[in-house]
Tab-separated table of C-alpha atoms in Angstrom:
chain	number	residue	atom	x	y	z
T	300	MET	CA	4.790	50.814	-108.574
T	301	TRP	CA	1.050	50.516	-107.966
T	302	VAL	CA	-0.516	53.399	-106.087
T	303	PHE	CA	-4.081	54.083	-105.085
T	304	GLU	CA	-5.114	56.841	-107.454
T	305	GLU	CA	-6.151	60.064	-105.739
T	306	THR	CA	-6.071	63.782	-106.371
T	307	VAL	CA	-3.406	65.824	-104.588
T	308	ASN	CA	-3.520	69.603	-105.011
T	309	GLY	CA	-5.527	69.233	-108.189
T	310	ARG	CA	-3.240	66.616	-109.787
T	311	LYS	CA	-3.479	62.840	-110.033
T	312	LEU	CA	-1.018	61.065	-107.754
T	313	THR	CA	0.298	58.940	-110.638
T	314	GLU	CA	0.916	62.118	-112.647
T	315	ILE	CA	2.878	63.676	-109.770
T	316	ILE	CA	5.062	60.576	-109.343
T	317	ASN	CA	5.654	60.010	-113.040
T	318	ASN	CA	6.379	63.646	-113.889
T	319	ASP	CA	8.218	64.803	-110.776
T	320	HIS	CA	10.090	61.682	-109.594
T	321	GLU	CA	12.047	58.772	-110.985
T	322	ASN	CA	9.546	56.031	-110.071
T	323	LEU	CA	6.844	54.697	-112.373
T	324	ALA	CA	3.317	54.703	-110.977
T	325	VAL	CA	0.561	52.430	-112.281
T	326	PRO	CA	-3.044	52.971	-111.130
T	327	ASP	CA	-4.162	49.449	-112.202
T	328	LEU	CA	-3.170	46.995	-109.466
T	329	ALA	CA	-3.546	43.807	-111.500
T	330	GLU	CA	-1.532	45.305	-114.370
T	331	SER	CA	1.277	46.380	-112.045
T	332	VAL	CA	2.082	42.839	-110.841
T	333	LYS	CA	2.069	41.006	-114.181
T	334	GLY	CA	5.436	39.412	-114.869
T	335	ALA	CA	6.936	40.565	-111.557
T	336	ASP	CA	9.496	38.226	-109.982
T	337	ILE	CA	9.396	39.962	-106.598
T	338	LEU	CA	6.400	41.633	-104.954
T	339	ILE	CA	7.157	44.116	-102.169
T	340	PHE	CA	4.177	44.886	-99.953
T	341	VAL	CA	4.262	48.364	-98.371
T	342	ILE	CA	0.591	49.211	-97.908
T	343	PRO	CA	-1.671	50.119	-94.980
T	344	HIS	CA	-2.698	46.894	-93.262
T	345	GLN	CA	-6.418	47.496	-93.782
T	346	PHE	CA	-5.948	47.005	-97.539
T	347	ILE	CA	-3.984	43.742	-97.358
T	348	VAL	CA	-6.874	41.343	-97.951
T	349	ARG	CA	-8.342	43.373	-100.805
T	350	VAL	CA	-4.970	43.732	-102.532
T	351	CYS	CA	-4.192	40.012	-102.271
T	352	ASP	CA	-7.628	39.080	-103.603
T	353	THR	CA	-7.110	41.408	-106.566
T	354	ILE	CA	-3.672	40.167	-107.602
T	355	LYS	CA	-3.863	36.436	-106.834
T	356	ASP	CA	-4.860	35.458	-110.391
T	357	HIS	CA	-2.347	37.790	-112.054
T	358	ILE	CA	0.992	36.944	-110.432
T	359	LYS	CA	3.697	34.482	-111.392
T	360	LYS	CA	3.539	31.209	-109.481
T	361	ASP	CA	7.254	31.410	-108.683
T	362	ALA	CA	7.148	35.046	-107.519
T	363	VAL	CA	8.602	35.908	-104.111
T	364	GLY	CA	6.691	38.213	-101.757
T	365	MET	CA	8.348	40.514	-99.234
T	366	SER	CA	6.288	42.251	-96.557
T	367	LEU	CA	7.390	45.539	-94.996
T	368	ILE	CA	4.060	45.862	-93.193
T	369	LYS	CA	4.595	46.173	-89.446
T	370	VAL	CA	1.294	44.747	-88.348
T	371	THR	CA	-0.008	41.686	-86.546
T	372	SER	CA	-1.056	39.597	-89.520
T	373	PHE	CA	-0.150	36.594	-87.387
T	374	LEU	CA	-2.855	37.598	-84.914
T	375	ARG	CA	-5.632	38.468	-87.322
T	376	GLY	CA	-4.929	35.319	-89.295
T	377	GLY	CA	-4.540	33.201	-86.208
T	378	CYS	CA	-7.529	33.927	-83.990
T	379	GLY	CA	-9.462	31.190	-85.732
T	380	SER	CA	-9.354	27.456	-85.347
T	381	ARG	CA	-5.638	26.950	-85.986
T	382	GLY	CA	-4.282	29.359	-83.391
T	383	ALA	CA	-2.069	32.429	-83.618
T	384	GLU	CA	0.997	30.375	-84.364
T	385	ALA	CA	-0.543	28.863	-87.508
T	386	ASP	CA	0.679	31.344	-90.098
T	387	LEU	CA	2.466	34.614	-89.505
T	388	ARG	CA	1.943	35.940	-93.008
T	389	GLY	CA	-1.651	34.827	-93.450
T	390	HIS	CA	-2.492	37.752	-95.724
T	391	GLN	CA	0.040	36.481	-98.288
T	392	ARG	CA	-0.503	32.753	-97.756
T	393	LYS	CA	-3.547	32.801	-100.015
T	394	LEU	CA	-1.309	33.905	-102.893
T	395	ASP	CA	0.489	30.536	-102.684
T	396	ILE	CA	3.941	32.068	-103.168
T	397	THR	CA	7.116	32.165	-101.102
T	398	THR	CA	6.811	34.995	-98.583
T	399	THR	CA	9.510	36.848	-96.675
T	400	VAL	CA	9.565	39.815	-94.334
T	401	LEU	CA	11.781	42.882	-93.865
T	402	MET	CA	11.876	44.672	-90.510
T	403	GLY	CA	14.406	46.915	-88.813
T	404	ALA	CA	15.317	50.201	-87.203
T	405	ASN	CA	14.321	52.055	-90.358
T	406	ILE	CA	12.632	55.412	-89.732
T	407	ALA	CA	11.399	56.269	-93.217
T	408	ASN	CA	12.622	59.853	-93.577
T	409	GLU	CA	16.129	58.881	-92.429
T	410	VAL	CA	16.261	56.055	-94.966
T	411	ALA	CA	15.128	58.485	-97.669
T	412	GLU	CA	17.886	60.901	-96.619
T	413	GLU	CA	20.376	58.019	-97.002
T	414	LYS	CA	21.489	58.090	-93.399
T	415	PHE	CA	23.147	54.789	-92.489
T	416	CYS	CA	20.885	52.143	-90.995
T	417	GLU	CA	20.470	48.382	-90.798
T	418	THR	CA	17.568	46.057	-91.481
T	419	THR	CA	16.719	42.364	-91.193
T	420	ILE	CA	15.175	40.094	-93.808
T	421	GLY	CA	13.435	37.001	-92.490
T	422	CYS	CA	13.570	34.314	-95.177
T	423	LYS	CA	13.034	30.631	-94.440
T	424	ASP	CA	14.213	29.562	-97.905
T	425	LYS	CA	18.014	29.752	-97.978
T	426	ALA	CA	17.985	29.918	-101.778
T	427	HIS	CA	16.236	33.306	-101.803
T	428	GLY	CA	18.196	35.027	-99.029
T	429	PRO	CA	21.276	36.153	-101.009
T	430	MET	CA	19.141	37.428	-103.893
T	431	LEU	CA	16.919	39.493	-101.596
T	432	LYS	CA	19.934	40.895	-99.778
T	433	GLU	CA	21.524	41.968	-103.059
T	434	LEU	CA	18.270	43.558	-104.139
T	435	MET	CA	17.772	45.621	-100.975
T	436	GLN	CA	21.259	46.428	-99.690
T	437	THR	CA	22.967	49.725	-100.477
T	438	THR	CA	25.999	51.516	-99.079
T	439	ASN	CA	23.799	53.156	-96.436
T	440	PHE	CA	21.263	50.357	-95.951
T	441	ARG	CA	22.911	47.252	-94.482
T	442	VAL	CA	20.930	44.017	-94.709
T	443	THR	CA	21.211	40.866	-92.599
T	444	VAL	CA	19.262	37.734	-93.542
T	445	VAL	CA	17.973	35.272	-90.935
T	446	GLU	CA	15.795	32.192	-91.327
T	447	GLU	CA	13.435	32.999	-88.431
T	448	ALA	CA	10.939	34.949	-90.519
T	449	ASP	CA	8.193	34.434	-87.940
T	450	VAL	CA	10.279	36.016	-85.188
T	451	VAL	CA	11.272	38.937	-87.427
T	452	GLU	CA	7.611	39.713	-88.099
T	453	ILE	CA	6.641	39.354	-84.444
T	454	CYS	CA	9.351	41.867	-83.499
T	455	GLY	CA	8.028	44.352	-86.042
T	456	ALA	CA	4.559	44.195	-84.539
T	457	LEU	CA	5.142	43.882	-80.800
T	458	LYS	CA	7.753	46.635	-80.490
T	459	ASN	CA	4.982	49.141	-81.258
T	460	ILE	CA	3.185	48.169	-78.036
T	461	VAL	CA	6.356	48.798	-76.048
T	462	ALA	CA	6.831	52.156	-77.794
T	463	VAL	CA	3.379	53.304	-76.643
T	464	GLY	CA	4.452	52.469	-73.078
T	465	ALA	CA	7.669	54.439	-73.585
T	466	GLY	CA	5.526	57.359	-74.705
T	467	PHE	CA	3.447	57.080	-71.541
T	468	CYS	CA	6.667	57.441	-69.530
T	469	ASP	CA	7.649	60.552	-71.492
T	470	GLY	CA	4.214	62.071	-71.022
T	471	LEU	CA	4.256	61.354	-67.300
T	472	GLY	CA	7.650	63.013	-66.915
T	473	PHE	CA	9.718	59.943	-66.060
T	474	GLY	CA	13.364	59.853	-67.077
T	475	ASP	CA	15.636	57.688	-69.179
T	476	ASN	CA	16.058	55.147	-66.375
T	477	THR	CA	12.345	54.402	-66.476
T	478	LYS	CA	12.306	54.220	-70.257
T	479	ALA	CA	15.240	51.811	-70.159
T	480	ALA	CA	13.183	49.597	-67.848
T	481	VAL	CA	10.255	49.737	-70.287
T	482	ILE	CA	12.532	48.706	-73.153
T	483	ARG	CA	14.101	45.834	-71.209
T	484	LEU	CA	10.845	44.474	-69.826
T	485	GLY	CA	9.137	44.967	-73.170
T	486	LEU	CA	11.883	42.984	-74.885
T	487	MET	CA	11.425	40.202	-72.326
T	488	GLU	CA	7.732	40.020	-73.194
T	489	MET	CA	8.493	40.030	-76.935
T	490	ILE	CA	10.857	37.086	-76.503
T	491	ALA	CA	8.412	35.222	-74.261
T	492	PHE	CA	5.586	35.764	-76.764
T	493	ALA	CA	7.708	34.463	-79.641
T	494	LYS	CA	8.721	31.355	-77.686
T	495	ILE	CA	5.083	30.551	-76.947
T	496	PHE	CA	3.588	31.176	-80.376
T	497	CYS	CA	6.395	30.321	-82.809
T	498	THR	CA	5.913	26.597	-82.415
T	499	ASN	CA	6.955	25.649	-85.945
T	500	CYS	CA	10.602	26.650	-85.502
T	501	PRO	CA	13.146	27.223	-82.718
T	502	VAL	CA	13.409	30.792	-81.424
T	503	SER	CA	16.996	31.965	-81.221
T	504	PRO	CA	17.867	34.820	-78.843
T	505	ALA	CA	20.358	35.954	-81.487
T	506	THR	CA	17.516	37.112	-83.750
T	507	PHE	CA	16.468	39.640	-81.107
T	508	LEU	CA	19.959	41.135	-81.327
T	509	GLU	CA	19.449	41.878	-85.029
T	510	SER	CA	18.092	45.186	-86.323
T	511	CYS	CA	14.535	43.803	-86.274
T	512	GLY	CA	14.833	43.229	-82.525
T	513	ILE	CA	16.575	45.428	-79.997
T	514	ALA	CA	17.640	48.091	-82.517
T	515	ASP	CA	14.122	48.623	-83.869
T	516	LEU	CA	12.748	48.555	-80.335
T	517	ILE	CA	15.136	51.300	-79.146
T	518	THR	CA	14.538	53.437	-82.225
T	519	THR	CA	10.770	53.177	-81.879
T	520	CYS	CA	10.824	53.925	-78.153
T	521	TYR	CA	12.748	57.162	-78.728
T	522	GLY	CA	11.107	58.261	-81.973
T	523	GLY	CA	8.213	57.340	-84.219
T	524	ARG	CA	4.478	57.790	-84.089
T	525	ASN	CA	3.656	55.222	-81.377
T	526	ARG	CA	5.899	56.893	-78.802
T	527	LYS	CA	4.609	60.312	-79.908
T	528	ILE	CA	0.957	59.372	-79.446
T	529	GLY	CA	1.677	57.628	-76.132
T	530	GLU	CA	3.250	60.818	-74.805
T	531	ALA	CA	0.362	62.985	-76.029
T	532	PHE	CA	-2.161	60.534	-74.551
T	533	ALA	CA	-0.553	60.839	-71.116
T	534	LYS	CA	-0.335	64.624	-71.312
T	535	THR	CA	-3.717	65.518	-72.828
T	536	GLY	CA	-6.173	62.834	-71.789
T	537	LYS	CA	-7.520	62.751	-75.360
T	538	SER	CA	-8.485	59.442	-76.944
T	539	ILE	CA	-6.125	57.499	-79.198
T	540	GLU	CA	-8.435	58.132	-82.155
T	541	GLN	CA	-8.478	61.889	-81.528
T	542	LEU	CA	-4.709	62.083	-81.309
T	543	GLU	CA	-4.259	59.964	-84.418
T	544	ASN	CA	-6.445	62.382	-86.375
T	545	GLU	CA	-4.757	65.455	-84.953
T	546	LEU	CA	-1.092	64.481	-85.019
T	547	LEU	CA	-0.403	61.855	-87.672
T	548	ASN	CA	-1.407	63.642	-90.864
T	549	GLY	CA	-3.246	60.635	-92.281
T	550	GLN	CA	-0.851	57.969	-90.985
T	551	LYS	CA	-2.224	55.102	-88.917
T	552	LEU	CA	-1.129	53.980	-85.475
T	553	GLN	CA	-0.217	50.340	-84.911
T	554	GLY	CA	0.677	50.059	-81.214
T	555	PRO	CA	-2.716	50.314	-79.495
T	556	ALA	CA	-4.441	48.095	-82.073
T	557	THR	CA	-1.682	45.516	-81.751
T	558	ALA	CA	-2.017	45.611	-77.955
T	559	SER	CA	-5.726	44.938	-78.312
T	560	GLU	CA	-5.198	41.978	-80.646
T	561	VAL	CA	-2.471	40.568	-78.418
T	562	HIS	CA	-4.769	40.862	-75.416
T	563	VAL	CA	-7.445	38.761	-77.136
T	564	ILE	CA	-4.896	36.018	-77.791
T	565	LEU	CA	-3.499	36.146	-74.252
T	566	GLU	CA	-6.993	35.887	-72.787
T	567	GLN	CA	-7.764	32.878	-74.967
T	568	LYS	CA	-4.556	31.192	-73.841
T	569	LYS	CA	-4.964	32.304	-70.192
T	570	LEU	CA	-1.598	34.071	-70.319
T	571	VAL	CA	-2.589	37.645	-69.439
T	572	GLU	CA	-0.733	37.702	-66.111
T	573	LYS	CA	2.533	36.717	-67.806
T	574	PHE	CA	2.514	39.850	-69.996
T	575	PRO	CA	1.803	42.783	-67.666
T	576	LEU	CA	3.315	45.481	-69.905
T	577	PHE	CA	1.350	44.458	-73.013
T	578	THR	CA	-1.775	44.150	-70.866
T	579	ALA	CA	-1.322	47.560	-69.242
T	580	VAL	CA	-1.012	49.320	-72.606
T	581	HIS	CA	-4.242	47.671	-73.769
T	582	HIS	CA	-6.206	48.555	-70.624
T	583	ILE	CA	-4.971	52.161	-70.587
T	584	CYS	CA	-5.717	52.752	-74.274
T	585	PHE	CA	-9.127	51.081	-74.414
T	586	ASN	CA	-10.540	50.259	-70.972
T	587	GLY	CA	-10.191	53.585	-69.199
T	588	HIS	CA	-7.424	52.572	-66.801
T	589	PRO	CA	-5.518	55.670	-65.597
T	590	VAL	CA	-2.259	56.157	-67.474
T	591	THR	CA	-0.615	56.889	-64.126
T	592	GLU	CA	-1.041	53.184	-63.298
T	593	PHE	CA	1.385	52.219	-66.070
T	594	ILE	CA	4.341	52.423	-63.713
T	595	LYS	CA	2.741	49.695	-61.570
T	596	CYS	CA	3.155	47.135	-64.357
T	597	LEU	CA	6.892	47.850	-64.252
T	598	GLN	CA	7.138	47.625	-60.476
T	599	ASP	CA	5.219	44.336	-60.357
T	600	HIS	CA	6.800	42.736	-63.415
T	601	PRO	CA	7.829	39.094	-62.870
T	602	GLU	CA	11.559	38.652	-62.433
T	603	HIS	CA	11.726	35.704	-64.835
T	604	MET	CA	9.518	34.896	-67.814
């Protein structure tokens, strides 16, 4: 396991992992990937490009990549000439290897405590699906494999926007009925977004019933950092950046940034009015719109999308 070397309480991180745990830590990134058949990416999104550039000349040509990074790589990679739908795993495309994605209702500490949960692997290549499932599945970690990798990744990113909205509702003192409306309308926008931008494959409603879809959405809207910060934002009036620094202990927030990137795409495609919930989260987080106006996006939401 490659880790970014740093000092923690006077000890090197690799020393802590190697001496106190069962994993093996390697501080040299290029060395860590040599000979690997499967590369699992679980890194902060801001390091994706640098990591891929570092390892691209050191990996096996037939290696398989799996991304657990819940971030809008499809947006950052797609705002250029080819459009957002061009490549959903653009940060791995440059490696020229088969890439897959794992997303689901998987709150990290519960997985570590071996509490039962499910997850979804998106893998377009049918030959790799069974192998990846066998690799990842345990008694307490149930894996389902689907071919719609693009949709799986979209779910992992967009549900964080909805979770921020759910946090707004909590901070404003609304009840479970309101949050249920946020979840339902948010899911509608997730499905509509996928149908518009996943042009290289059919979008099956069944994929949204997998763990990567409705299950992850519910989990994130009732727990997790995006809901937590949304609630604190509504209660305190502090900025997203302030709350991230104060409450997340070094972790990064995905929801507001994803909302901002989505908004750029929707403006380019002249689709802003079709996604009022996504748009409201963006305007409240970054454009000074009162958080109390969030409820209006629910009241005025189009009946059909």
